[in-house]
Short mmCIF file of C-alpha atoms and ligand atoms in Angstrom, two decimals:
data_model
loop_
_atom_site.label_atom_id
_atom_site.label_comp_id
_atom_site.label_asym_id
_atom_site.label_seq_id
_atom_site.Cartn_x
_atom_site.Cartn_y
_atom_site.Cartn_z
CA MET A 1 9.84 -7.09 31.33
CA THR A 2 11.12 -10.64 31.09
CA GLN A 3 8.65 -13.42 31.63
CA LYS A 4 8.71 -15.26 34.97
CA ILE A 5 9.93 -18.81 34.46
CA ILE A 6 7.40 -21.46 35.49
CA THR A 7 8.28 -25.16 35.35
CA ARG A 8 6.41 -28.23 36.45
CA PHE A 9 6.91 -31.83 37.35
CA ALA A 10 3.97 -34.02 36.31
CA PRO A 11 4.22 -37.54 37.66
CA SER A 12 1.44 -40.12 37.44
CA PRO A 13 0.83 -41.58 40.90
CA THR A 14 0.90 -45.15 39.63
CA GLY A 15 4.06 -46.31 41.37
CA LEU A 16 6.99 -45.19 43.46
CA LEU A 17 9.21 -42.46 42.03
CA HIS A 18 12.70 -43.63 41.20
CA VAL A 19 15.92 -41.73 40.63
CA GLY A 20 15.09 -41.42 36.92
CA ASN A 21 11.74 -39.73 37.58
CA ILE A 22 13.38 -37.50 40.12
CA ARG A 23 16.01 -36.43 37.63
CA THR A 24 13.18 -34.83 35.62
CA ALA A 25 11.82 -33.14 38.75
CA LEU A 26 15.29 -31.97 39.66
CA PHE A 27 16.04 -30.44 36.26
CA ASN A 28 12.75 -28.52 36.32
CA TYR A 29 13.30 -27.41 39.89
CA LEU A 30 16.90 -26.32 39.27
CA PHE A 31 15.87 -24.44 36.17
CA SER A 32 13.20 -22.49 38.04
CA LEU A 33 15.58 -21.90 40.96
CA LYS A 34 18.30 -20.59 38.67
CA ASN A 35 15.82 -18.21 37.03
CA SER A 36 14.03 -17.15 40.24
CA GLY A 37 10.94 -18.81 38.84
CA LYS A 38 8.17 -21.01 40.12
CA PHE A 39 7.97 -24.80 40.39
CA ILE A 40 4.63 -26.57 40.13
CA LEU A 41 3.75 -30.13 41.00
CA ARG A 42 1.00 -31.56 38.85
CA ILE A 43 -0.32 -34.97 39.79
CA ASP A 44 -1.38 -36.73 36.57
CA ASP A 45 -4.10 -38.90 38.06
CA THR A 46 -6.69 -39.04 35.28
CA ASP A 47 -6.16 -42.79 35.09
CA SER A 48 -8.32 -43.58 38.10
CA GLU A 49 -7.70 -47.31 37.92
CA ARG A 50 -3.95 -47.11 38.29
CA SER A 51 -3.55 -43.92 40.34
CA THR A 52 -3.61 -44.11 44.12
CA GLU A 53 -3.69 -41.58 46.98
CA GLU A 54 -0.87 -43.47 48.60
CA PHE A 55 1.47 -42.93 45.65
CA SER A 56 0.42 -39.24 45.47
CA ASP A 57 1.26 -38.75 49.15
CA GLN A 58 4.56 -40.51 48.66
CA ILE A 59 5.46 -38.15 45.78
CA LEU A 60 5.03 -35.21 48.14
CA LYS A 61 7.14 -36.88 50.81
CA ASP A 62 9.86 -37.71 48.28
CA LEU A 63 10.10 -34.15 46.95
CA ASP A 64 10.05 -32.69 50.45
CA TRP A 65 12.77 -35.05 51.63
CA LEU A 66 14.97 -34.19 48.67
CA GLY A 67 14.45 -30.48 49.35
CA LEU A 68 12.52 -29.61 46.16
CA LYS A 69 10.15 -26.87 47.25
CA ILE A 70 6.79 -26.82 45.52
CA ASP A 71 5.15 -23.46 44.93
CA GLU A 72 1.81 -24.86 43.81
CA ILE A 73 0.21 -28.26 43.49
CA PHE A 74 -2.60 -29.45 41.21
CA LYS A 75 -4.36 -32.73 40.72
CA GLN A 76 -5.68 -33.46 37.26
CA SER A 77 -8.58 -35.52 38.62
CA GLU A 78 -9.97 -32.29 40.12
CA ARG A 79 -9.85 -30.39 36.85
CA LEU A 80 -12.14 -32.33 34.53
CA GLU A 81 -14.45 -29.37 34.10
CA VAL A 82 -11.60 -27.27 32.71
CA TYR A 83 -10.62 -30.03 30.31
CA ASN A 84 -14.20 -30.38 29.08
CA ARG A 85 -14.36 -26.65 28.43
CA TYR A 86 -11.25 -26.73 26.24
CA PHE A 87 -12.35 -29.95 24.60
CA GLN A 88 -15.59 -28.24 23.56
CA LYS A 89 -13.50 -25.51 21.90
CA LEU A 90 -11.67 -28.15 19.88
CA ILE A 91 -15.00 -29.72 18.87
CA ASP A 92 -16.43 -26.33 17.90
CA ASN A 93 -13.41 -25.59 15.75
CA ASN A 94 -13.32 -29.00 14.14
CA PHE A 95 -9.91 -30.03 15.45
CA VAL A 96 -11.17 -33.35 16.78
CA TYR A 97 -13.38 -36.12 15.45
CA LYS A 98 -15.49 -38.97 16.72
CA CYS A 99 -14.34 -42.52 16.11
CA PHE A 100 -16.21 -45.79 16.39
CA GLU A 101 -13.78 -48.63 15.74
CA THR A 102 -13.57 -51.27 18.41
CA SER A 103 -10.15 -52.12 19.78
CA GLU A 104 -10.27 -55.43 17.87
CA GLU A 105 -10.88 -53.56 14.61
CA LEU A 106 -8.03 -51.18 15.32
CA ASP A 107 -5.79 -54.05 16.20
CA SER A 108 -6.43 -55.92 12.98
CA LYS A 109 -5.87 -52.75 10.91
CA ARG A 110 -2.56 -52.27 12.70
CA LYS A 111 -1.53 -55.87 12.09
CA ARG A 112 -2.34 -55.66 8.41
CA LEU A 113 -0.14 -52.58 8.02
CA VAL A 114 2.71 -54.16 9.93
CA ALA A 115 2.45 -57.29 7.76
CA ARG A 116 2.87 -55.04 4.71
CA ARG A 117 5.85 -53.40 6.40
CA MET A 118 4.01 -50.11 6.65
CA PRO A 119 3.99 -47.83 9.69
CA PRO A 120 0.94 -48.71 11.84
CA VAL A 121 -0.62 -45.27 11.49
CA TYR A 122 -4.38 -44.93 11.97
CA ASP A 123 -6.07 -44.56 8.56
CA ARG A 124 -8.56 -41.89 9.67
CA SER A 125 -11.54 -43.88 8.45
CA SER A 126 -13.73 -42.34 11.14
CA LEU A 127 -12.85 -38.86 9.92
CA TYR A 128 -14.64 -39.58 6.67
CA LEU A 129 -17.82 -41.05 8.12
CA SER A 130 -21.05 -39.47 6.90
CA GLU A 131 -23.69 -38.13 9.28
CA GLU A 132 -25.78 -41.20 8.47
CA ASP A 133 -22.93 -43.60 9.31
CA ILE A 134 -22.48 -41.85 12.61
CA GLU A 135 -26.23 -41.99 13.34
CA GLN A 136 -26.18 -45.67 12.55
CA TYR A 137 -23.26 -46.40 14.90
CA LEU A 138 -24.91 -44.46 17.69
CA LYS A 139 -28.15 -46.35 17.12
CA GLU A 140 -26.25 -49.62 17.36
CA GLY A 141 -25.20 -48.46 20.80
CA ARG A 142 -21.57 -47.80 19.92
CA LYS A 143 -20.05 -45.03 22.01
CA PRO A 144 -17.67 -42.66 20.23
CA TYR A 145 -14.15 -41.97 21.37
CA TRP A 146 -12.30 -38.88 20.09
CA ARG A 147 -9.14 -38.24 18.18
CA PHE A 148 -7.20 -35.04 17.61
CA LYS A 149 -6.58 -34.23 13.94
CA LEU A 150 -2.86 -33.83 13.34
CA SER A 151 -1.75 -31.48 10.57
CA GLY A 152 0.34 -34.13 8.84
CA LYS A 153 3.19 -31.62 8.64
CA ARG A 154 6.47 -31.51 10.48
CA THR A 155 6.56 -29.76 13.84
CA ASN A 156 9.89 -28.09 14.43
CA PHE A 157 11.09 -26.76 17.73
CA ASN A 158 14.23 -25.67 19.41
CA ASP A 159 14.93 -27.97 22.32
CA LEU A 160 16.80 -26.63 25.35
CA ILE A 161 18.90 -29.80 25.41
CA ARG A 162 18.73 -31.35 21.93
CA GLY A 163 18.80 -28.21 19.82
CA ASP A 164 16.72 -28.33 16.62
CA VAL A 165 14.11 -31.09 16.71
CA SER A 166 11.63 -32.03 14.04
CA VAL A 167 8.67 -34.38 14.56
CA ASP A 168 6.90 -35.66 11.46
CA THR A 169 3.23 -35.77 12.45
CA SER A 170 2.33 -37.64 9.27
CA ALA A 171 4.14 -40.62 10.78
CA GLN A 172 1.86 -40.50 13.83
CA SER A 173 -1.68 -41.71 14.37
CA ASP A 174 -4.11 -38.98 15.29
CA PRO A 175 -3.94 -39.30 19.06
CA VAL A 176 -6.95 -40.49 21.01
CA ILE A 177 -7.75 -37.74 23.47
CA VAL A 178 -11.05 -38.86 24.99
CA ARG A 179 -11.98 -42.48 25.60
CA GLU A 180 -15.35 -44.11 25.03
CA ASP A 181 -16.22 -43.61 28.68
CA GLY A 182 -15.48 -39.87 28.44
CA GLY A 183 -12.14 -40.17 30.27
CA PHE A 184 -9.26 -37.98 29.07
CA LEU A 185 -5.97 -39.48 27.98
CA TYR A 186 -2.64 -37.83 28.73
CA ASN A 187 -1.93 -35.37 25.89
CA LEU A 188 -4.81 -32.89 25.99
CA PRO A 189 -5.10 -32.35 29.77
CA SER A 190 -1.35 -31.89 29.85
CA VAL A 191 -1.50 -29.13 27.23
CA ILE A 192 -4.50 -27.49 28.91
CA ASP A 193 -2.76 -27.43 32.28
CA ASP A 194 0.43 -26.11 30.76
CA ILE A 195 -1.64 -23.28 29.24
CA GLU A 196 -3.64 -22.59 32.39
CA MET A 197 -0.62 -22.65 34.65
CA GLY A 198 1.46 -20.49 32.37
CA ILE A 199 4.24 -23.07 32.08
CA THR A 200 7.17 -21.51 30.25
CA ASN A 201 9.53 -24.50 30.15
CA ILE A 202 8.83 -28.21 30.01
CA ILE A 203 11.80 -30.39 30.80
CA ARG A 204 11.16 -34.11 30.59
CA GLY A 205 12.53 -37.41 29.34
CA GLU A 206 13.30 -37.94 25.68
CA ASP A 207 10.57 -40.60 25.55
CA HIS A 208 8.25 -37.58 25.23
CA VAL A 209 9.77 -36.02 22.09
CA THR A 210 6.95 -37.27 19.84
CA ASN A 211 4.34 -36.18 22.37
CA SER A 212 5.88 -32.73 22.29
CA GLY A 213 5.43 -32.57 18.51
CA ILE A 214 1.78 -33.52 18.95
CA GLN A 215 1.26 -31.19 21.89
CA ILE A 216 2.73 -28.23 20.01
CA GLU A 217 -0.05 -28.69 17.46
CA MET A 218 -2.61 -28.75 20.27
CA PHE A 219 -1.23 -25.51 21.74
CA LYS A 220 -1.58 -23.90 18.35
CA CYS A 221 -5.15 -25.15 17.81
CA LEU A 222 -6.03 -23.65 21.17
CA GLY A 223 -4.53 -20.36 20.05
CA LYS A 224 -1.52 -20.48 22.39
CA GLU A 225 2.23 -20.31 21.98
CA PRO A 226 3.84 -23.57 23.13
CA PRO A 227 6.37 -23.43 25.97
CA VAL A 228 10.06 -24.13 25.47
CA PHE A 229 10.80 -27.86 25.61
CA GLY A 230 13.88 -29.69 26.83
CA HIS A 231 14.20 -33.47 26.54
CA HIS A 232 16.87 -35.21 28.55
CA PRO A 233 18.15 -38.74 27.93
CA LEU A 234 16.70 -41.34 30.26
CA LEU A 235 18.65 -42.53 33.26
CA VAL A 236 19.95 -46.10 33.31
CA ASP A 237 21.47 -48.23 36.05
CA GLU A 238 24.98 -49.70 36.23
CA ASN A 239 23.98 -52.42 33.76
CA GLY A 240 22.52 -49.96 31.29
CA ASP A 241 18.94 -50.97 32.17
CA PRO A 242 16.24 -48.34 32.63
CA PHE A 243 14.81 -47.76 36.08
CA SER A 244 11.26 -48.92 36.60
CA LYS A 245 8.42 -47.91 38.88
CA ARG A 246 8.12 -51.55 39.79
CA ASN A 247 11.66 -51.89 41.05
CA SER A 248 11.55 -50.41 44.52
CA ALA A 249 15.30 -50.75 45.22
CA ALA A 250 16.09 -47.49 43.47
CA SER A 251 12.88 -45.81 44.59
CA ILE A 252 13.24 -42.59 46.49
CA LYS A 253 11.21 -44.14 49.31
CA GLY A 254 13.65 -47.04 49.44
CA LEU A 255 16.67 -44.75 49.52
CA MET A 256 15.00 -42.66 52.22
CA GLU A 257 14.40 -45.76 54.31
CA GLU A 258 18.01 -46.76 53.87
CA ASN A 259 19.05 -43.43 55.30
CA TYR A 260 20.82 -42.06 52.26
CA GLU A 261 21.58 -38.35 52.34
CA PRO A 262 19.24 -36.41 50.04
CA MET A 263 22.09 -34.20 48.81
CA ALA A 264 24.08 -37.29 47.78
CA ILE A 265 21.19 -38.28 45.53
CA ASN A 266 20.69 -34.74 44.23
CA SER A 267 24.41 -34.22 43.63
CA LEU A 268 24.85 -37.45 41.70
CA ASN A 269 21.60 -37.14 39.79
CA SER A 270 22.38 -33.66 38.54
CA SER A 271 26.04 -34.21 37.74
CA ILE A 272 25.97 -37.49 35.78
CA GLY A 273 25.54 -36.79 32.11
CA THR A 274 25.92 -33.03 32.56
CA SER A 275 28.85 -30.66 32.51
CA LEU A 276 29.19 -30.78 36.32
CA ASP A 277 31.94 -32.82 37.96
CA ILE A 278 30.66 -35.62 40.13
CA ASN A 279 30.95 -33.94 43.41
CA ILE A 280 29.10 -33.18 46.60
CA PHE A 281 27.04 -30.04 46.43
CA LYS A 282 26.01 -28.50 49.71
CA SER A 283 22.65 -27.26 48.49
CA LEU A 284 20.30 -27.27 45.53
CA ASN A 285 21.02 -23.57 45.17
CA ASP A 286 24.69 -24.40 44.58
CA ILE A 287 23.76 -26.93 41.90
CA ALA A 288 21.32 -24.48 40.30
CA SER A 289 23.95 -21.82 39.92
CA ASP A 290 26.44 -24.21 38.28
CA ILE A 291 24.23 -26.36 36.06
CA ASP A 292 23.65 -25.57 32.40
CA LEU A 293 20.95 -27.68 30.79
CA SER A 294 22.21 -26.98 27.30
CA GLN A 295 25.25 -29.03 28.32
CA VAL A 296 23.32 -32.20 29.17
CA ALA A 297 24.89 -35.07 27.23
CA ARG A 298 22.86 -36.92 24.60
CA ALA A 299 23.87 -40.40 25.79
CA PRO A 300 21.90 -42.06 28.60
CA ALA A 301 23.28 -41.09 32.02
CA ARG A 302 24.31 -43.94 34.30
CA PHE A 303 23.24 -43.81 37.93
CA SER A 304 25.47 -46.12 39.88
CA MET A 305 24.58 -47.20 43.40
CA SER A 306 28.24 -47.61 44.29
CA GLN A 307 28.90 -44.03 43.23
CA LEU A 308 25.93 -42.97 45.35
CA SER A 309 27.30 -44.82 48.39
CA LYS A 310 30.66 -43.15 47.91
CA LEU A 311 29.11 -39.67 47.76
CA ASN A 312 26.95 -40.54 50.73
CA SER A 313 29.97 -41.45 52.85
CA ASP A 314 31.76 -38.31 51.73
CA ILE A 315 28.81 -36.19 52.80
CA LEU A 316 28.57 -37.91 56.18
CA SER A 317 32.17 -37.14 57.01
CA GLN A 318 31.54 -33.47 56.26
CA LEU A 319 28.19 -33.05 58.00
CA ASP A 320 27.84 -30.32 60.50
CA ILE A 321 27.94 -31.80 64.02
CA GLU A 322 24.89 -29.83 65.17
CA ALA A 323 22.83 -31.18 62.29
CA VAL A 324 23.91 -34.75 62.98
CA SER A 325 23.11 -34.44 66.66
CA GLU A 326 19.70 -32.98 65.94
CA ARG A 327 18.80 -35.66 63.44
CA LEU A 328 19.88 -38.47 65.70
CA LYS A 329 18.21 -37.00 68.76
CA SER A 330 14.96 -36.59 66.86
CA ASN A 331 15.05 -40.37 66.39
CA ASN A 332 15.48 -40.82 70.16
CA VAL A 333 19.10 -41.82 69.80
CA ILE A 334 21.68 -40.79 72.40
CA PHE A 335 24.24 -38.69 70.58
CA ASP A 336 27.92 -38.91 71.50
CA GLU A 337 30.14 -36.64 69.48
CA LYS A 338 33.25 -38.74 70.17
CA ILE A 339 31.63 -41.81 68.66
CA TRP A 340 30.47 -39.83 65.62
CA ASP A 341 33.99 -38.50 65.05
CA VAL A 342 35.44 -41.99 65.05
CA ILE A 343 32.86 -43.61 62.79
CA LYS A 344 31.82 -40.82 60.42
CA SER A 345 34.29 -41.54 57.64
CA ASN A 346 33.65 -45.26 57.75
CA ILE A 347 29.91 -45.60 57.59
CA LYS A 348 27.54 -45.83 54.67
CA ASN A 349 24.64 -43.98 56.24
CA ILE A 350 23.76 -42.04 59.35
CA GLY A 351 21.56 -44.89 60.60
CA GLU A 352 24.73 -46.89 61.30
CA TYR A 353 25.51 -44.61 64.24
CA GLU A 354 23.06 -46.53 66.41
CA LYS A 355 24.76 -49.79 65.62
CA TRP A 356 28.15 -48.41 66.59
CA TYR A 357 26.76 -46.81 69.74
CA GLU A 358 25.56 -50.25 70.75
CA ILE A 359 28.85 -51.93 69.83
CA ILE A 360 30.82 -49.44 71.88
CA ASN A 361 28.50 -49.06 74.89
CA GLY A 362 26.16 -51.99 74.90
CA SER A 363 26.57 -55.71 75.01
CA ILE A 364 26.61 -57.49 71.69
CA LYS A 365 26.82 -61.06 70.53
CA VAL A 366 30.26 -61.87 69.21
CA ASP A 367 31.29 -65.07 67.57
CA ASN A 368 34.81 -65.98 68.66
CA SER A 369 35.73 -68.98 66.61
CA ASP A 370 39.30 -68.76 67.93
CA GLN A 371 38.65 -68.13 71.63
CA ASP A 372 42.12 -69.36 72.73
CA PHE A 373 43.76 -66.71 70.63
CA ILE A 374 41.31 -64.06 71.90
CA ASN A 375 41.97 -65.14 75.50
CA LEU A 376 45.65 -64.64 74.87
CA ALA A 377 44.98 -61.19 73.42
CA GLU A 378 42.79 -60.34 76.40
CA SER A 379 45.52 -61.31 78.87
CA LEU A 380 47.87 -58.89 77.12
CA LEU A 381 45.60 -55.81 77.21
CA PRO A 382 47.76 -52.96 78.52
CA PRO A 383 46.61 -51.36 81.77
CA GLU A 384 45.08 -47.90 81.68
CA PRO A 385 45.66 -45.01 81.11
CA TRP A 386 45.16 -45.57 77.42
CA GLY A 387 46.17 -43.24 74.63
CA ASP A 388 47.05 -43.07 70.95
CA SER A 389 49.77 -45.69 71.23
CA THR A 390 47.70 -48.28 73.14
CA TRP A 391 46.46 -50.17 70.08
CA GLY A 392 49.94 -50.40 68.57
CA ASP A 393 51.49 -51.48 71.88
CA TRP A 394 48.85 -54.15 72.42
CA ILE A 395 49.04 -55.57 68.90
CA THR A 396 52.83 -55.78 69.13
CA LEU A 397 52.47 -57.83 72.31
CA VAL A 398 49.80 -60.11 70.77
CA LYS A 399 51.84 -60.60 67.64
CA GLY A 400 54.93 -61.48 69.65
CA ALA A 401 53.05 -64.01 71.76
CA SER A 402 51.27 -65.71 68.85
CA ASP A 403 52.34 -66.86 65.41
CA LYS A 404 49.73 -64.71 63.68
CA LYS A 405 50.19 -61.77 61.41
CA GLY A 406 48.28 -59.69 58.88
CA LYS A 407 44.67 -60.63 58.35
CA ASP A 408 44.94 -63.70 60.62
CA LEU A 409 45.92 -61.42 63.42
CA PHE A 410 43.57 -58.51 62.84
CA LEU A 411 40.36 -60.14 61.64
CA PRO A 412 39.69 -62.36 64.71
CA ILE A 413 40.43 -59.39 66.95
CA ARG A 414 38.11 -57.13 64.98
CA LYS A 415 35.36 -59.73 65.09
CA ALA A 416 35.86 -60.32 68.80
CA ILE A 417 35.55 -56.60 69.53
CA THR A 418 32.84 -55.51 67.14
CA GLY A 419 31.16 -58.69 65.93
CA LEU A 420 31.83 -57.46 62.39
CA SER A 421 34.52 -57.99 59.81
CA ASP A 422 34.90 -54.35 58.85
CA GLY A 423 34.31 -50.92 60.24
CA PRO A 424 36.08 -47.86 61.65
CA GLU A 425 39.65 -48.00 62.91
CA LEU A 426 39.98 -50.22 65.97
CA LYS A 427 42.69 -47.97 67.30
CA ASN A 428 39.99 -45.40 68.01
CA ILE A 429 37.17 -47.79 68.87
CA ILE A 430 39.08 -49.34 71.77
CA LEU A 431 39.76 -45.92 73.26
CA LEU A 432 36.02 -45.25 73.32
CA MET A 433 35.42 -48.60 75.02
CA GLY A 434 38.15 -48.49 77.65
CA TYR A 435 39.87 -51.31 79.54
CA ASP A 436 36.95 -52.80 81.49
CA LYS A 437 34.59 -52.89 78.55
CA MET A 438 37.29 -54.37 76.30
CA LYS A 439 38.03 -57.11 78.83
CA LYS A 440 34.36 -58.05 79.03
CA ARG A 441 33.98 -57.99 75.26
CA LEU A 442 36.97 -60.22 74.66
CA LEU A 443 35.62 -62.61 77.24
CA GLY A 444 32.46 -62.81 75.20
CA SER A 445 29.89 -60.17 76.17
N1 LIG B 501 2.51 -37.93 33.53
C1 LIG B 501 3.45 -37.83 32.47
C2 LIG B 501 4.61 -38.76 32.74
O1 LIG B 501 4.82 -39.10 33.90
C3 LIG B 501 3.91 -36.40 32.34
C4 LIG B 501 4.80 -36.09 31.22
C5 LIG B 501 4.98 -34.60 31.06
O2 LIG B 501 4.16 -33.97 30.43
O3 LIG B 501 5.94 -34.09 31.64
O4 LIG B 501 5.28 -39.21 31.85
#
């Protein structure tokens, strides 16, 4: 029987998720979807000072909005007992050791090594302390913190994305796993949870490659086979800069508030830097069946907001009318299919419908800097009935009666009708407004 695939996404709730974080979630989700597996959300909130409930709740909202369905959810802060149990095993088997250096002492050791152009690797002095030394430190009131003893060998693994990877653990400091105050740092709880939850595949950013080397040793010390790892290049913006939890513009919450379509984000995020063409996918299932993680490129993938806007507009023009009507009605907006048809290929997001509803049916403030010209245009409005040729007929008359052409002709008219300098085709907009409304608008209301 083949093993059931289980993946997880393990964000720390210390900020808003951005498209780069979500790319990791997406890859894990798609991988489990493709393999009829399970997708777990693990909230890494052991850092109680920086983690907040608010960010945790937002993570759930973000995933739900993007359509990533979570099979199970865990919070690390609720699992300290489990971590302590495993930690005791490591103590019993001598895989960890107490340390007593203060951060100032560690810092000066590090600086000395750097000054001698040596890698700032911890010298393991605490490993060689005698029982008496330890007694003495404890008597002085120093509290121990704990490090995990690395093997000093190379850890080799076959990465789903990068192929053969080798991490030299002799170039790494023995990682601190438990702080002076008894709090756990990232590596050990992560390994314990991956064991307990039966994670088969860990897909995450390439900033974790070294951690994976270290974690593989921890799996082994705990008598477990490590999962399969896959490290993807980090996402960068148009300027090649990494996304940050502190920049809310590209946060999922921000994109949600700006009414972007979740499938535009998912489509772009899973096709840049992979073998997929940049295209709109209708569903995550469609992406899952096409994506192949072994084809993820090694160079950083660029997430461009202009590309996102383009995909978003493309999706809007293809949306199912029932879905649009339902979404707008649920926001207490009056839905008019004719208006949607006219604007759908010219708007950036669905939220713009309301604006156009108001422009077409309501009264808006327009700024007619050239009111004489607009008065002339108004006097030439053809009588009803109006049809497809009305716009062309009217513009021909206005052009003939004025000396304007091109932009000078069209822009003041567009502004006088809509209050804006761009938007959907006026030819269609005026038909939705009709003669009376157009007269009023051109006269300034
Ligand atoms: N909380 C870690 C992070 O956000 C999880 C990394 C992992 O194990 O996937 O980087």
